Amino acid sequence: MQNDCGCNCNKTEDKRYAELKAYIDSVKDSQGITMTVLQEAQRIFGYLPLEVQKFISENIGVPIAELYGIATFYSQFAITPKGKHHIGICLGTACYVRGAQKVMDKVVEELNIGVGETTQDGLFTIDATRCLGCCGLAPVMMIDDDVYGKLDNVDVIPAILEKYRG
Amino acid sequence: MNGINELNQLKAKAVKDFEVTDGYRVVVGMATCGISAGAKPVLEKLREETAAKGLSNIQIVPTGCIGMCIYEPIVEVFEPGKDKVTYIHMDPDRVSKVVSEHLEKGKPVVEYTIGEGEGDKLRNLDDVQFYKKQKRVVLQNCGLIDPENIDDYIAIDGYQALAKAVTQMTPQEVIDLMKASGLRGRGGAGFSTGMKWSFAAANEADQKYIICNADEGDPGAFMDRSVLEGDPHSVLEAMAIGGYAIGATKGFIYVRAEYPVAVHRLKIAIEQAKEKGFLGKNIFGSNFDFDIEIRLGAGAFVCGEETALIASIEGKRGMSRNKPPFPANKGLWGKPTIINNVETLANVPKIILNGPEWFRSMGTEKSPGTKVFALGGKINNTGLVEVPMGITLREVIYDIGEDCLNGKAFKAVQTGGPSGGCITRENLDTPIDFDNLVAIGSMMGSGGMIVMDEDNCMVDIARFFLDFTVDESCGKCTPCREGTKRMLEILDKITAGNGTLEDLDILEELAENIKNTSLCALGQTAPNPVLSTIKHFRDEYVAHVVDKRCPASVCKALLSYFITDACTGCTRCVRVCPTKAITGTVKQRHVIDQDKCIKCGACMDACTFKAIIRK
Ligand SMILES: Cc1cc2nc3c(=O)[nH]c(=O)nc-3n(C[C@H](O)[C@H](O)[C@H](O)COP(=O)(O)O)c2cc1C
Ligand code: FES
């Protein structure tokens, strides 16, 4: 199991590595699998710590420098752990022109962290997202899978966040 | 699948299921927009209630985007021989009533419908102003069929075009037909699809590829997602047709990872198509083999650019490279590759079936067909609009969009996303097509159309787009990596109230250099939003740099707080002001010392009498 410190000092006992290994074996013969393996690893582990990158590197024969290059190029990959709840504030154009920045400012103020950061208690991570596809509800914020639209009045935000603190 | 006869048998059976002859067909809009507005509980409730009441002659169908986001969740009831009834803003309670009144007793629940029409006719979505000037070709099946059921697609002529191409036409004939149709790429550049296919077809190679570009990077556009969520088979069918035409046996769909619903439906569609033999070996009994694989993006706008997309599929950092060689000559793993946009592909089966003349009967001479726009921003009717090319911007904004929100004055409309520009009132009568939009300083792009009103600051909008491109530049070439960053710094300086007139000249000079020297179209077009706002709204820039004023009251640093006559002297603001900038006696109007004010807004939040304004 994963230790509290977040590192996997004992990875042979961590089932997640076996799951990742099984995935790698299933795609090993296809071309261009680096991205798909990283994506699967991120799904399994939630992020891509160095240990995991090393493990992938050993198993698919791609240098770790290259993996790191890919992991940091694409915004979907995270190399630090994310909070329990993911807050995505839409900064798509439609939301932006309808005041998404105010939503962002309010959430940032409430949680006292910056965009892309995680609260100390590990509860929330704030991210700016692109169009979530519900422009009709602009400005829009997503917490995990829940969509909150028409946030013209940002005063409702503290109450929304509170729901996830319970 | 051996031949067209077998398909026709399948079709005959599917049509029977698809067309309700007695009872009702109830569709629920279940694209991302519908789901986020709460369509899932609505669908569940519908299933529960009809089952509980033992109503058997009812088909409940989850479908793609019906189109009008502001009315979601939408439920439409089809009944043989009658106009459909559109229910809007549905929730589980409303569902109960619709089931017991309409589906059980045959009496539509008028108060939940989109409104009463003339006489005793119930209005449905088709009667709404929003749809009157639209022409649904690409989106025809979205909101009609169940995207997770291949039989629905087969019932409405699905895979007939592939059958026709493979069994009755040579690859060259397919290409000639595409050329004759005049279809131009909907991914942004507007290049002739038939021409592009002919380049790849002319190359001899042991392996060729066709890629569907579903990266949809424009931060304000979502038509490709709607097609994938609502009508995924049309894209698969088109890719197979393209594969046949150019001699490719393998296709990839590169979808952005932010589209989980689309990915899910594509996976189902591919499975079903394989099962039925529309994908795989010896399609329709011919010697044509074709397979499709999905690859997920990982959140990089530049990966919409073809060479970067190819690098990404190859498993590398998504960085673009110089062209030539063009992908049609040297693409994925060095093999000839065709990349087409989702919307482009969705047109293909219809063109094969209905012929090039049909396609040319819509739109303009040089840009035939329709275009889907994601209409959004400060407009009453937001949603996806599909219109024939050649329609004017005015018609889209005023007739379809029905004017700006809250009666505010229209200021500009932005097309082409971060690569495009803004269009002002003077040019609203321009007929929309690829070339006209470029001529008035913007571009078609992928079809984002964002309306801005008097409350939007154009300097801030330019800053918004530039911030996006700085973030998304792949970093390979210097003009794009460093140049856009410098431009952003200048815009930051201007919106913070520290700009000078000279900065505007520097901005323009930098912009020209970046346009001329960047490696790929990301950098080549990145300065467009800045250039076009400077061109059309120079006075706003001047107000920021000379008067230190933001006319639209958006740029925070340039705003001041004032206390109006509504002040009752409750002193609440005095207590929250961190810099002690507010003074006054109890029960009398207070004042803010502008020199001390740090514009934190605390007083405005604290005031319960709305006596503090910002301008
Ligand atoms: C920075 C950049 C982003 C792009 N993003 C997309 C995109 O998200 N979707 C798309 O179809 N085309 C996108 N394109 C255009 C593609 O490079 C390519 O021209 C297009 O997919 C070709 O398909 P079409 O001929 O069917 O339009 C982008 C281009 C650039 C330069
Ligand atoms: S721009 Fe925010 S949902 Fe579309």
Coordinates of C-alpha atoms and ligand atoms in Angstrom, one line a residue, chain A residues 89-96 100 129-140, chain B residues 219-222 225 450, ligand 2:
Chain A
I89 CA -13.5 27.1 -13.2
C90 CA -14.3 27.6 -16.8
L91 CA -12.2 30.3 -18.4
G92 CA -13.6 29.6 -21.8
T93 CA -14.4 32.6 -23.9
A94 CA -18.1 32.5 -23.3
C95 CA -17.7 32.3 -19.6
Y96 CA -15.0 34.9 -19.5
A100 CA -15.7 34.0 -15.0
T129 CA -10.4 24.9 -17.5
R130 CA -11.4 25.6 -21.0
C131 CA -15.0 25.5 -22.3
L132 CA -16.9 22.9 -20.4
G133 CA -19.6 22.9 -23.0
C134 CA -22.3 24.5 -21.0
C135 CA -21.8 28.0 -22.2
G136 CA -25.6 28.5 -21.9
L137 CA -25.0 28.4 -18.1
A138 CA -22.0 30.7 -18.1
P139 CA -20.2 31.5 -15.9
V140 CA -19.7 27.9 -14.9
Chain B
P219 CA -11.8 27.8 -25.7
G220 CA -15.3 28.9 -26.8
A221 CA -16.3 26.2 -29.3
F222 CA -18.0 22.9 -28.8
R225 CA -18.0 17.6 -29.2
I450 CA -18.7 35.2 -28.9
Ligands
FES2 S1 -17.1 28.8 -22.1 FE1 -17.5 28.1 -20.2 S2 -18.8 26.5 -20.6 FE2 -18.3 27.2 -22.6

